[in-house]
């Protein structure tokens, strides 16, 4: 699988990355054995970039990711995690954690201060049994952006200078705030959720031009927009960004699927390939929860997409005219 370097760092990621949200029991329970088998399938498919966070299952995702990767040569993979939420122990009293189906043994406390960042990193390293983190992101800082920019990012840069972290940036869904971060810091990479997909091109307004200008890499997450683009045709009750898809959006998706089928490919295959057409995008990150899902996605990712398809989508009005449709990097 091809790799790309993140910004001006020496860190490289595979074009297809493994998103660790489901390893934390996102939306449904997941046992340790299935988690390990899923990670093993990802490795067997050539994935070498693994992303996680303390937020995902209040530490379960980090622990499971670390348990698996400790059996692999450290130089053979890239590991990222995030800061912004500290985990504080509590009595679960029989409760489950938010959208993650794990016992609520901890609660989250927002903290983008320097001390909070350093504590979060120390705890993540312990949970994962790792000696270093390759990529560290400010996580979901939209409502805490001023303190994250003022205090959190300098702490990330400090850790980078010490060699504890290889590359730094932020992971958010808000392209405007990520644009500010790109323009006002020396970030290496941003992880953008759901804002550069077949259905949402808003990152083309400011973020992607800023990343191109500043030499900052982009990792595209939520490329299926919460499931709407994950099947060849929208499934009944399909959601767009975690809300029921509107009739207009569904009509658009069916139109895109028509073009895909005319070229002998499927909507998910094209949805995975689309972000990588942009020169600033180094990879995509998919959350996966079973070995079969990993193998299915890896095979779809490896599908050849006819070049004419991109022009046809653009001519039909399904792609922004600013979206690159030429030969990718």
PDB file of C-alpha atoms in Angstrom:
ATOM      1  CA  UNK A   1       0.000   0.000   0.000  1.00  0.00           C
ATOM      2  CA  UNK A   2       1.305   3.446  -0.893  1.00  0.00           C
ATOM      3  CA  UNK A   3       2.446   5.825   1.828  1.00  0.00           C
ATOM      4  CA  UNK A   4       2.751   9.602   2.071  1.00  0.00           C
ATOM      5  CA  UNK A   5       4.740  11.851   4.382  1.00  0.00           C
ATOM      6  CA  UNK A   6       2.859  14.191   6.694  1.00  0.00           C
ATOM      7  CA  UNK A   7       3.782  17.806   6.070  1.00  0.00           C
ATOM      8  CA  UNK A   8       7.390  18.625   6.862  1.00  0.00           C
ATOM      9  CA  UNK A   9       7.730  15.759   9.338  1.00  0.00           C
ATOM     10  CA  UNK A  10       9.403  12.404   8.728  1.00  0.00           C
ATOM     11  CA  UNK A  11       6.195  10.518   9.624  1.00  0.00           C
ATOM     12  CA  UNK A  12       4.539   8.511   6.877  1.00  0.00           C
ATOM     13  CA  UNK A  13       1.059   6.979   6.722  1.00  0.00           C
ATOM     14  CA  UNK A  14      -0.502   4.392   4.470  1.00  0.00           C
ATOM     15  CA  UNK A  15      -3.172   5.826   2.186  1.00  0.00           C
ATOM     16  CA  UNK A  16      -5.750   3.714   4.005  1.00  0.00           C
ATOM     17  CA  UNK A  17      -5.675   4.150   7.765  1.00  0.00           C
ATOM     18  CA  UNK A  18      -7.468   2.272  10.534  1.00  0.00           C
ATOM     19  CA  UNK A  19      -9.843   4.381  12.638  1.00  0.00           C
ATOM     20  CA  UNK A  20     -10.114   3.178  16.211  1.00  0.00           C
ATOM     21  CA  UNK A  21     -13.555   4.493  17.166  1.00  0.00           C
ATOM     22  CA  UNK A  22     -15.320   1.134  16.803  1.00  0.00           C
ATOM     23  CA  UNK A  23     -12.626  -0.498  18.968  1.00  0.00           C
ATOM     24  CA  UNK A  24     -14.082   1.545  21.811  1.00  0.00           C
ATOM     25  CA  UNK A  25     -17.506  -0.042  21.351  1.00  0.00           C
ATOM     26  CA  UNK A  26     -18.940   2.795  19.280  1.00  0.00           C
ATOM     27  CA  UNK A  27     -22.719   2.216  18.827  1.00  0.00           C
ATOM     28  CA  UNK A  28     -22.409  -1.500  19.702  1.00  0.00           C
ATOM     29  CA  UNK A  29     -20.381  -3.694  22.079  1.00  0.00           C
ATOM     30  CA  UNK A  30     -17.099  -5.184  20.887  1.00  0.00           C
ATOM     31  CA  UNK A  31     -15.104  -7.824  22.733  1.00  0.00           C
ATOM     32  CA  UNK A  32     -11.324  -7.982  23.000  1.00  0.00           C
ATOM     33  CA  UNK A  33     -11.047 -11.043  20.754  1.00  0.00           C
ATOM     34  CA  UNK A  34     -12.964  -9.423  17.886  1.00  0.00           C
ATOM     35  CA  UNK A  35     -10.983  -6.217  18.302  1.00  0.00           C
ATOM     36  CA  UNK A  36      -7.696  -8.119  18.055  1.00  0.00           C
ATOM     37  CA  UNK A  37      -8.895 -10.087  15.019  1.00  0.00           C
ATOM     38  CA  UNK A  38      -9.989  -6.858  13.331  1.00  0.00           C
ATOM     39  CA  UNK A  39      -6.606  -5.220  13.888  1.00  0.00           C
ATOM     40  CA  UNK A  40      -4.868  -8.382  12.648  1.00  0.00           C
ATOM     41  CA  UNK A  41      -6.956  -8.324   9.469  1.00  0.00           C
ATOM     42  CA  UNK A  42      -5.996  -4.688   8.916  1.00  0.00           C
ATOM     43  CA  UNK A  43      -2.331  -5.565   9.251  1.00  0.00           C
ATOM     44  CA  UNK A  44      -2.704  -8.480   6.847  1.00  0.00           C
ATOM     45  CA  UNK A  45      -4.330  -6.116   4.314  1.00  0.00           C
ATOM     46  CA  UNK A  46      -1.327  -3.805   4.389  1.00  0.00           C
ATOM     47  CA  UNK A  47      -2.675  -1.081   6.670  1.00  0.00           C
ATOM     48  CA  UNK A  48       0.124   0.385   8.762  1.00  0.00           C
ATOM     49  CA  UNK A  49      -1.475   3.565  10.079  1.00  0.00           C
ATOM     50  CA  UNK A  50      -3.576   3.177  13.223  1.00  0.00           C
ATOM     51  CA  UNK A  51      -5.500   6.065  14.793  1.00  0.00           C
ATOM     52  CA  UNK A  52      -7.075   6.047  18.241  1.00  0.00           C
ATOM     53  CA  UNK A  53      -8.064   8.388  21.086  1.00  0.00           C
ATOM     54  CA  UNK A  54      -8.751   8.354  24.846  1.00  0.00           C
ATOM     55  CA  UNK A  55     -12.294   9.431  23.940  1.00  0.00           C
ATOM     56  CA  UNK A  56     -13.016   6.182  22.072  1.00  0.00           C
ATOM     57  CA  UNK A  57     -14.553   3.956  24.721  1.00  0.00           C
ATOM     58  CA  UNK A  58     -12.861   5.881  27.579  1.00  0.00           C
ATOM     59  CA  UNK A  59      -9.531   4.207  26.894  1.00  0.00           C
ATOM     60  CA  UNK A  60     -10.658   0.841  25.499  1.00  0.00           C
ATOM     61  CA  UNK A  61      -9.609   1.710  21.945  1.00  0.00           C
ATOM     62  CA  UNK A  62      -6.135   2.832  23.012  1.00  0.00           C
ATOM     63  CA  UNK A  63      -5.629  -0.270  25.147  1.00  0.00           C
ATOM     64  CA  UNK A  64      -6.741  -2.647  22.408  1.00  0.00           C
ATOM     65  CA  UNK A  65      -4.675  -0.883  19.761  1.00  0.00           C
ATOM     66  CA  UNK A  66      -1.609  -0.979  21.980  1.00  0.00           C
ATOM     67  CA  UNK A  67      -2.110  -4.630  22.894  1.00  0.00           C
ATOM     68  CA  UNK A  68      -2.038  -5.552  19.223  1.00  0.00           C
ATOM     69  CA  UNK A  69       0.777  -3.303  18.071  1.00  0.00           C
ATOM     70  CA  UNK A  70       3.160  -4.390  20.837  1.00  0.00           C
ATOM     71  CA  UNK A  71       3.621  -7.565  18.827  1.00  0.00           C
ATOM     72  CA  UNK A  72       4.811  -5.664  15.737  1.00  0.00           C
ATOM     73  CA  UNK A  73       8.176  -4.034  15.012  1.00  0.00           C
ATOM     74  CA  UNK A  74       7.920  -0.418  16.174  1.00  0.00           C
ATOM     75  CA  UNK A  75       9.334   1.001  12.959  1.00  0.00           C
ATOM     76  CA  UNK A  76       6.773  -0.897  10.867  1.00  0.00           C
ATOM     77  CA  UNK A  77       3.667   1.132  11.779  1.00  0.00           C
ATOM     78  CA  UNK A  78       2.426   4.659  12.448  1.00  0.00           C
ATOM     79  CA  UNK A  79       0.375   5.353  15.584  1.00  0.00           C
ATOM     80  CA  UNK A  80      -1.698   8.424  16.322  1.00  0.00           C
ATOM     81  CA  UNK A  81      -3.820   9.462  19.273  1.00  0.00           C
ATOM     82  CA  UNK A  82      -5.409  12.651  20.560  1.00  0.00           C
ATOM     83  CA  UNK A  83      -5.624  15.067  23.468  1.00  0.00           C
ATOM     84  CA  UNK A  84      -8.322  17.315  24.904  1.00  0.00           C
ATOM     85  CA  UNK A  85     -10.266  14.974  27.161  1.00  0.00           C
ATOM     86  CA  UNK A  86      -8.806  13.642  30.395  1.00  0.00           C
ATOM     87  CA  UNK A  87     -10.298  10.436  31.807  1.00  0.00           C
ATOM     88  CA  UNK A  88     -11.260  10.603  35.492  1.00  0.00           C
ATOM     89  CA  UNK A  89     -12.200   7.406  37.349  1.00  0.00           C
ATOM     90  CA  UNK A  90     -15.751   7.086  38.681  1.00  0.00           C
ATOM     91  CA  UNK A  91     -18.223   4.458  39.889  1.00  0.00           C
ATOM     92  CA  UNK A  92     -20.094   3.247  36.787  1.00  0.00           C
ATOM     93  CA  UNK A  93     -23.180   2.346  38.862  1.00  0.00           C
ATOM     94  CA  UNK A  94     -24.314   0.014  36.081  1.00  0.00           C
ATOM     95  CA  UNK A  95     -24.186   2.686  33.382  1.00  0.00           C
ATOM     96  CA  UNK A  96     -22.676   2.512  29.896  1.00  0.00           C
ATOM     97  CA  UNK A  97     -20.534   5.259  28.436  1.00  0.00           C
ATOM     98  CA  UNK A  98     -22.236   7.727  26.079  1.00  0.00           C
ATOM     99  CA  UNK A  99     -22.324   6.275  22.537  1.00  0.00           C
ATOM    100  CA  UNK A 100     -19.653   3.724  23.463  1.00  0.00           C
ATOM    101  CA  UNK A 101     -20.878   0.405  24.819  1.00  0.00           C
ATOM    102  CA  UNK A 102     -18.430  -0.003  27.683  1.00  0.00           C
ATOM    103  CA  UNK A 103     -18.989   0.366  31.434  1.00  0.00           C
ATOM    104  CA  UNK A 104     -18.845   4.031  32.463  1.00  0.00           C
ATOM    105  CA  UNK A 105     -15.795   3.538  34.674  1.00  0.00           C
ATOM    106  CA  UNK A 106     -14.474   7.017  33.783  1.00  0.00           C
ATOM    107  CA  UNK A 107     -15.827  10.431  32.888  1.00  0.00           C
ATOM    108  CA  UNK A 108     -14.298  12.881  30.444  1.00  0.00           C
ATOM    109  CA  UNK A 109     -13.016  16.283  31.482  1.00  0.00           C
ATOM    110  CA  UNK A 110     -12.167  18.785  28.750  1.00  0.00           C
ATOM    111  CA  UNK A 111      -8.605  20.074  29.144  1.00  0.00           C
ATOM    112  CA  UNK A 112      -6.488  21.666  26.416  1.00  0.00           C
ATOM    113  CA  UNK A 113      -4.050  23.281  28.861  1.00  0.00           C
ATOM    114  CA  UNK A 114      -0.348  22.471  28.705  1.00  0.00           C
ATOM    115  CA  UNK A 115      -0.591  20.380  31.868  1.00  0.00           C
ATOM    116  CA  UNK A 116      -3.691  18.629  30.534  1.00  0.00           C
ATOM    117  CA  UNK A 117      -1.962  17.771  27.262  1.00  0.00           C
ATOM    118  CA  UNK A 118       1.123  16.403  29.011  1.00  0.00           C
ATOM    119  CA  UNK A 119      -0.965  14.350  31.416  1.00  0.00           C
ATOM    120  CA  UNK A 120      -3.126  12.997  28.607  1.00  0.00           C
ATOM    121  CA  UNK A 121      -0.080  11.919  26.603  1.00  0.00           C
ATOM    122  CA  UNK A 122       1.493  10.218  29.614  1.00  0.00           C
ATOM    123  CA  UNK A 123      -1.710   8.301  30.302  1.00  0.00           C
ATOM    124  CA  UNK A 124      -2.124   7.346  26.641  1.00  0.00           C
ATOM    125  CA  UNK A 125       1.424   6.013  26.464  1.00  0.00           C
ATOM    126  CA  UNK A 126       0.718   3.895  29.547  1.00  0.00           C
ATOM    127  CA  UNK A 127      -2.588   2.545  28.191  1.00  0.00           C
ATOM    128  CA  UNK A 128      -1.018   1.662  24.842  1.00  0.00           C
ATOM    129  CA  UNK A 129       2.256   0.395  26.270  1.00  0.00           C
ATOM    130  CA  UNK A 130       4.045   2.614  23.739  1.00  0.00           C
ATOM    131  CA  UNK A 131       7.309   4.500  23.980  1.00  0.00           C
ATOM    132  CA  UNK A 132       6.261   7.264  21.611  1.00  0.00           C
ATOM    133  CA  UNK A 133       3.374   8.595  19.542  1.00  0.00           C
ATOM    134  CA  UNK A 134       3.921   9.230  15.865  1.00  0.00           C
ATOM    135  CA  UNK A 135       1.076  11.729  15.381  1.00  0.00           C
ATOM    136  CA  UNK A 136      -0.722  13.719  18.077  1.00  0.00           C
ATOM    137  CA  UNK A 137      -3.928  15.673  17.450  1.00  0.00           C
ATOM    138  CA  UNK A 138      -5.933  18.237  19.359  1.00  0.00           C
ATOM    139  CA  UNK A 139      -9.297  16.469  19.378  1.00  0.00           C
ATOM    140  CA  UNK A 140     -12.753  18.009  18.831  1.00  0.00           C
ATOM    141  CA  UNK A 141     -11.588  21.449  19.938  1.00  0.00           C
ATOM    142  CA  UNK A 142     -14.370  23.362  18.181  1.00  0.00           C
ATOM    143  CA  UNK A 143     -15.924  24.692  21.412  1.00  0.00           C
ATOM    144  CA  UNK A 144     -12.564  25.132  23.137  1.00  0.00           C
ATOM    145  CA  UNK A 145     -10.643  26.475  20.197  1.00  0.00           C
ATOM    146  CA  UNK A 146      -9.068  29.574  21.754  1.00  0.00           C
ATOM    147  CA  UNK A 147      -7.426  27.686  24.614  1.00  0.00           C
ATOM    148  CA  UNK A 148      -6.511  24.784  22.324  1.00  0.00           C
ATOM    149  CA  UNK A 149      -4.754  27.171  19.956  1.00  0.00           C
ATOM    150  CA  UNK A 150      -3.149  29.272  22.692  1.00  0.00           C
ATOM    151  CA  UNK A 151      -2.091  26.560  25.161  1.00  0.00           C
ATOM    152  CA  UNK A 152      -2.723  23.145  23.628  1.00  0.00           C
ATOM    153  CA  UNK A 153      -0.870  23.462  20.358  1.00  0.00           C
ATOM    154  CA  UNK A 154       2.347  24.877  21.903  1.00  0.00           C
ATOM    155  CA  UNK A 155       2.350  21.832  24.206  1.00  0.00           C
ATOM    156  CA  UNK A 156       2.101  19.561  21.153  1.00  0.00           C
ATOM    157  CA  UNK A 157       4.954  21.442  19.499  1.00  0.00           C
ATOM    158  CA  UNK A 158       7.008  21.060  22.678  1.00  0.00           C
ATOM    159  CA  UNK A 159       6.486  17.310  22.673  1.00  0.00           C
ATOM    160  CA  UNK A 160       7.445  17.214  18.994  1.00  0.00           C
ATOM    161  CA  UNK A 161      10.682  19.053  19.706  1.00  0.00           C
ATOM    162  CA  UNK A 162      11.460  16.529  22.461  1.00  0.00           C
ATOM    163  CA  UNK A 163      10.924  13.588  20.104  1.00  0.00           C
ATOM    164  CA  UNK A 164       7.992  12.188  22.112  1.00  0.00           C
ATOM    165  CA  UNK A 165       5.787  12.935  19.096  1.00  0.00           C
ATOM    166  CA  UNK A 166       6.698  12.889  15.410  1.00  0.00           C
ATOM    167  CA  UNK A 167       3.985  15.087  13.879  1.00  0.00           C
ATOM    168  CA  UNK A 168       1.269  17.308  15.357  1.00  0.00           C
ATOM    169  CA  UNK A 169      -2.016  18.860  14.335  1.00  0.00           C
ATOM    170  CA  UNK A 170      -5.736  18.742  15.068  1.00  0.00           C
ATOM    171  CA  UNK A 171      -8.713  16.558  14.280  1.00  0.00           C
ATOM    172  CA  UNK A 172     -12.046  18.359  13.849  1.00  0.00           C
ATOM    173  CA  UNK A 173     -15.097  18.611  11.621  1.00  0.00           C
ATOM    174  CA  UNK A 174     -14.949  22.431  11.363  1.00  0.00           C
ATOM    175  CA  UNK A 175     -12.864  23.409   8.309  1.00  0.00           C
ATOM    176  CA  UNK A 176     -12.816  27.090   9.301  1.00  0.00           C
ATOM    177  CA  UNK A 177     -11.149  26.471  12.659  1.00  0.00           C
ATOM    178  CA  UNK A 178      -8.720  24.027  11.085  1.00  0.00           C
ATOM    179  CA  UNK A 179      -7.856  26.719   8.533  1.00  0.00           C
ATOM    180  CA  UNK A 180      -7.021  29.105  11.375  1.00  0.00           C
ATOM    181  CA  UNK A 181      -4.809  26.464  12.970  1.00  0.00           C
ATOM    182  CA  UNK A 182      -3.023  25.836   9.670  1.00  0.00           C
ATOM    183  CA  UNK A 183      -2.405  29.531   9.082  1.00  0.00           C
ATOM    184  CA  UNK A 184      -1.334  30.425  12.637  1.00  0.00           C
ATOM    185  CA  UNK A 185       0.810  27.425  13.648  1.00  0.00           C
ATOM    186  CA  UNK A 186       3.431  25.098  12.216  1.00  0.00           C
ATOM    187  CA  UNK A 187       1.125  22.069  12.250  1.00  0.00           C
ATOM    188  CA  UNK A 188       2.156  19.075  10.160  1.00  0.00           C
ATOM    189  CA  UNK A 189      -1.275  17.541   9.574  1.00  0.00           C
ATOM    190  CA  UNK A 190      -4.994  17.946  10.153  1.00  0.00           C
ATOM    191  CA  UNK A 191      -7.620  15.237  10.329  1.00  0.00           C
ATOM    192  CA  UNK A 192     -10.840  16.471   8.749  1.00  0.00           C
ATOM    193  CA  UNK A 193     -14.094  14.672   9.503  1.00  0.00           C
ATOM    194  CA  UNK A 194     -16.722  14.540   6.773  1.00  0.00           C
ATOM    195  CA  UNK A 195     -15.918  17.823   5.022  1.00  0.00           C
ATOM    196  CA  UNK A 196     -14.118  16.576   1.944  1.00  0.00           C
ATOM    197  CA  UNK A 197     -16.277  13.795   0.576  1.00  0.00           C
ATOM    198  CA  UNK A 198     -18.341  13.086  -2.517  1.00  0.00           C
ATOM    199  CA  UNK A 199     -21.189  14.976  -0.834  1.00  0.00           C
ATOM    200  CA  UNK A 200     -19.423  17.754   1.066  1.00  0.00           C
ATOM    201  CA  UNK A 201     -16.782  19.883  -0.637  1.00  0.00           C
ATOM    202  CA  UNK A 202     -16.648  22.676   1.926  1.00  0.00           C
ATOM    203  CA  UNK A 203     -12.954  22.082   2.611  1.00  0.00           C
ATOM    204  CA  UNK A 204     -12.249  23.467  -0.856  1.00  0.00           C
ATOM    205  CA  UNK A 205     -13.307  26.954   0.259  1.00  0.00           C
ATOM    206  CA  UNK A 206     -10.347  27.732   2.512  1.00  0.00           C
ATOM    207  CA  UNK A 207      -8.852  24.704   4.285  1.00  0.00           C
ATOM    208  CA  UNK A 208      -7.418  22.757   1.379  1.00  0.00           C
ATOM    209  CA  UNK A 209      -5.935  25.869  -0.286  1.00  0.00           C
ATOM    210  CA  UNK A 210      -4.349  26.838   3.049  1.00  0.00           C
ATOM    211  CA  UNK A 211      -2.929  23.328   3.525  1.00  0.00           C
ATOM    212  CA  UNK A 212      -1.507  23.388   0.002  1.00  0.00           C
ATOM    213  CA  UNK A 213       0.037  26.806   0.585  1.00  0.00           C
ATOM    214  CA  UNK A 214       1.513  25.890   3.988  1.00  0.00           C
ATOM    215  CA  UNK A 215       2.620  22.342   3.173  1.00  0.00           C
ATOM    216  CA  UNK A 216       0.244  20.763   5.686  1.00  0.00           C
ATOM    217  CA  UNK A 217      -1.130  17.279   5.040  1.00  0.00           C
ATOM    218  CA  UNK A 218      -4.775  16.295   5.364  1.00  0.00           C
ATOM    219  CA  UNK A 219      -6.179  12.992   6.590  1.00  0.00           C
ATOM    220  CA  UNK A 220      -9.791  12.599   5.481  1.00  0.00           C
ATOM    221  CA  UNK A 221     -12.082  10.848   7.966  1.00  0.00           C
ATOM    222  CA  UNK A 222     -15.807  10.051   7.763  1.00  0.00           C
ATOM    223  CA  UNK A 223     -15.552   9.707   3.991  1.00  0.00           C
ATOM    224  CA  UNK A 224     -18.886   7.840   3.964  1.00  0.00           C
ATOM    225  CA  UNK A 225     -20.633  10.741   5.768  1.00  0.00           C
ATOM    226  CA  UNK A 226     -21.832   8.422   8.579  1.00  0.00           C
ATOM    227  CA  UNK A 227     -22.941   5.618   6.264  1.00  0.00           C
ATOM    228  CA  UNK A 228     -24.797   7.204   3.371  1.00  0.00           C
ATOM    229  CA  UNK A 229     -21.941   6.452   0.966  1.00  0.00           C
ATOM    230  CA  UNK A 230     -21.001   3.083   2.469  1.00  0.00           C
ATOM    231  CA  UNK A 231     -23.275   0.977   0.252  1.00  0.00           C
ATOM    232  CA  UNK A 232     -23.752   0.844  -3.546  1.00  0.00           C
ATOM    233  CA  UNK A 233     -27.178   2.457  -3.073  1.00  0.00           C
ATOM    234  CA  UNK A 234     -28.427   4.258   0.044  1.00  0.00           C
ATOM    235  CA  UNK A 235     -29.829   1.810   2.549  1.00  0.00           C
ATOM    236  CA  UNK A 236     -33.254   2.371   4.086  1.00  0.00           C
ATOM    237  CA  UNK A 237     -32.934   4.870   6.913  1.00  0.00           C
ATOM    238  CA  UNK A 238     -29.470   5.969   5.716  1.00  0.00           C
ATOM    239  CA  UNK A 239     -27.976   8.876   7.631  1.00  0.00           C
ATOM    240  CA  UNK A 240     -26.009  11.858   6.411  1.00  0.00           C
ATOM    241  CA  UNK A 241     -23.710  13.197   9.134  1.00  0.00           C
ATOM    242  CA  UNK A 242     -25.653  11.193  11.750  1.00  0.00           C
ATOM    243  CA  UNK A 243     -29.074  12.604  10.813  1.00  0.00           C
ATOM    244  CA  UNK A 244     -31.683  11.140   8.434  1.00  0.00           C
ATOM    245  CA  UNK A 245     -30.702  11.942   4.849  1.00  0.00           C
ATOM    246  CA  UNK A 246     -33.019  14.433   3.161  1.00  0.00           C
ATOM    247  CA  UNK A 247     -34.791  13.609  -0.122  1.00  0.00           C
ATOM    248  CA  UNK A 248     -32.510  16.060  -1.964  1.00  0.00           C
ATOM    249  CA  UNK A 249     -29.383  14.394  -0.613  1.00  0.00           C
ATOM    250  CA  UNK A 250     -30.724  10.931  -1.418  1.00  0.00           C
ATOM    251  CA  UNK A 251     -31.509  12.045  -4.968  1.00  0.00           C
ATOM    252  CA  UNK A 252     -27.949  13.318  -5.342  1.00  0.00           C
ATOM    253  CA  UNK A 253     -26.469  10.083  -4.007  1.00  0.00           C
ATOM    254  CA  UNK A 254     -28.511   8.013  -6.447  1.00  0.00           C
ATOM    255  CA  UNK A 255     -27.266  10.232  -9.286  1.00  0.00           C
ATOM    256  CA  UNK A 256     -23.658   9.701  -8.235  1.00  0.00           C
ATOM    257  CA  UNK A 257     -24.317   5.948  -7.954  1.00  0.00           C
ATOM    258  CA  UNK A 258     -25.677   5.971 -11.522  1.00  0.00           C
ATOM    259  CA  UNK A 259     -22.381   7.393 -12.798  1.00  0.00           C
ATOM    260  CA  UNK A 260     -20.396   4.910 -10.734  1.00  0.00           C
ATOM    261  CA  UNK A 261     -22.345   1.947 -12.072  1.00  0.00           C
ATOM    262  CA  UNK A 262     -21.929   3.196 -15.644  1.00  0.00           C
ATOM    263  CA  UNK A 263     -18.180   2.851 -15.105  1.00  0.00           C
ATOM    264  CA  UNK A 264     -18.384  -0.570 -13.435  1.00  0.00           C
ATOM    265  CA  UNK A 265     -17.522   0.603  -9.918  1.00  0.00           C
ATOM    266  CA  UNK A 266     -19.510   1.224  -6.731  1.00  0.00           C
ATOM    267  CA  UNK A 267     -20.326   4.240  -4.626  1.00  0.00           C
ATOM    268  CA  UNK A 268     -18.137   3.185  -1.648  1.00  0.00           C
ATOM    269  CA  UNK A 269     -15.170   2.518  -3.915  1.00  0.00           C
ATOM    270  CA  UNK A 270     -15.428   5.985  -5.403  1.00  0.00           C
ATOM    271  CA  UNK A 271     -16.085   7.591  -2.002  1.00  0.00           C
ATOM    272  CA  UNK A 272     -12.797   6.196  -0.718  1.00  0.00           C
ATOM    273  CA  UNK A 273     -10.846   7.250  -3.785  1.00  0.00           C
ATOM    274  CA  UNK A 274     -12.217  10.787  -4.093  1.00  0.00           C
ATOM    275  CA  UNK A 275     -10.368  12.601  -1.266  1.00  0.00           C
ATOM    276  CA  UNK A 276      -7.015  11.234  -2.422  1.00  0.00           C
ATOM    277  CA  UNK A 277      -7.401  13.033  -5.742  1.00  0.00           C
ATOM    278  CA  UNK A 278      -6.447  16.234  -3.928  1.00  0.00           C
ATOM    279  CA  UNK A 279      -2.680  16.720  -3.581  1.00  0.00           C
ATOM    280  CA  UNK A 280      -2.952  17.861   0.050  1.00  0.00           C
ATOM    281  CA  UNK A 281      -4.678  14.655   1.165  1.00  0.00           C
ATOM    282  CA  UNK A 282      -2.207  12.055   2.415  1.00  0.00           C
ATOM    283  CA  UNK A 283      -4.715   9.372   3.355  1.00  0.00           C
ATOM    284  CA  UNK A 284      -8.183   8.404   4.459  1.00  0.00           C
ATOM    285  CA  UNK A 285      -9.125   6.883   7.814  1.00  0.00           C
ATOM    286  CA  UNK A 286     -11.954   4.358   8.142  1.00  0.00           C
ATOM    287  CA  UNK A 287     -13.425   3.087  11.388  1.00  0.00           C
ATOM    288  CA  UNK A 288     -13.799  -0.693  11.218  1.00  0.00           C
ATOM    289  CA  UNK A 289     -15.166  -3.204  13.700  1.00  0.00           C
ATOM    290  CA  UNK A 290     -14.758  -6.697  12.212  1.00  0.00           C
ATOM    291  CA  UNK A 291     -12.265  -8.658  10.102  1.00  0.00           C
ATOM    292  CA  UNK A 292     -14.830  -9.006   7.312  1.00  0.00           C
ATOM    293  CA  UNK A 293     -15.401  -5.240   7.244  1.00  0.00           C
ATOM    294  CA  UNK A 294     -11.661  -4.651   7.047  1.00  0.00           C
ATOM    295  CA  UNK A 295     -11.197  -7.075   4.170  1.00  0.00           C
ATOM    296  CA  UNK A 296     -14.228  -5.666   2.338  1.00  0.00           C
ATOM    297  CA  UNK A 297     -13.001  -2.084   2.676  1.00  0.00           C
ATOM    298  CA  UNK A 298      -9.423  -2.940   1.757  1.00  0.00           C
ATOM    299  CA  UNK A 299     -10.582  -4.701  -1.408  1.00  0.00           C
ATOM    300  CA  UNK A 300     -12.825  -1.766  -2.300  1.00  0.00           C
ATOM    301  CA  UNK A 301      -9.986   0.668  -1.678  1.00  0.00           C
ATOM    302  CA  UNK A 302      -7.749  -1.319  -4.024  1.00  0.00           C
ATOM    303  CA  UNK A 303     -10.241  -1.045  -6.905  1.00  0.00           C
ATOM    304  CA  UNK A 304      -9.130   0.760 -10.048  1.00  0.00           C
ATOM    305  CA  UNK A 305     -11.357   3.776 -10.708  1.00  0.00           C
ATOM    306  CA  UNK A 306     -11.563   4.764 -14.408  1.00  0.00           C
ATOM    307  CA  UNK A 307     -10.204   8.269 -14.957  1.00  0.00           C
ATOM    308  CA  UNK A 308     -13.203   9.286 -17.050  1.00  0.00           C
ATOM    309  CA  UNK A 309     -15.511   8.792 -14.083  1.00  0.00           C
ATOM    310  CA  UNK A 310     -14.192  11.906 -12.350  1.00  0.00           C
ATOM    311  CA  UNK A 311     -14.794  14.110 -15.362  1.00  0.00           C
ATOM    312  CA  UNK A 312     -18.263  12.632 -15.797  1.00  0.00           C
ATOM    313  CA  UNK A 313     -19.133  13.358 -12.168  1.00  0.00           C
ATOM    314  CA  UNK A 314     -17.919  16.922 -12.544  1.00  0.00           C
ATOM    315  CA  UNK A 315     -19.754  17.496 -15.812  1.00  0.00           C
ATOM    316  CA  UNK A 316     -22.957  16.154 -14.227  1.00  0.00           C
ATOM    317  CA  UNK A 317     -22.633  18.707 -11.440  1.00  0.00           C
ATOM    318  CA  UNK A 318     -21.853  16.202  -8.694  1.00  0.00           C
ATOM    319  CA  UNK A 319     -18.320  17.460  -8.058  1.00  0.00           C
ATOM    320  CA  UNK A 320     -17.276  21.011  -7.317  1.00  0.00           C
ATOM    321  CA  UNK A 321     -15.465  22.500 -10.295  1.00  0.00           C
ATOM    322  CA  UNK A 322     -12.516  23.212  -7.978  1.00  0.00           C
ATOM    323  CA  UNK A 323     -12.092  19.536  -7.070  1.00  0.00           C
ATOM    324  CA  UNK A 324      -9.031  18.033  -8.783  1.00  0.00           C
ATOM    325  CA  UNK A 325     -10.053  15.405 -11.313  1.00  0.00           C
ATOM    326  CA  UNK A 326      -6.717  14.906 -13.035  1.00  0.00           C
ATOM    327  CA  UNK A 327      -4.142  12.220 -12.355  1.00  0.00           C
ATOM    328  CA  UNK A 328      -3.565  11.983  -8.580  1.00  0.00           C
ATOM    329  CA  UNK A 329      -0.177  12.229  -6.847  1.00  0.00           C
TER     330      UNK A 329
END
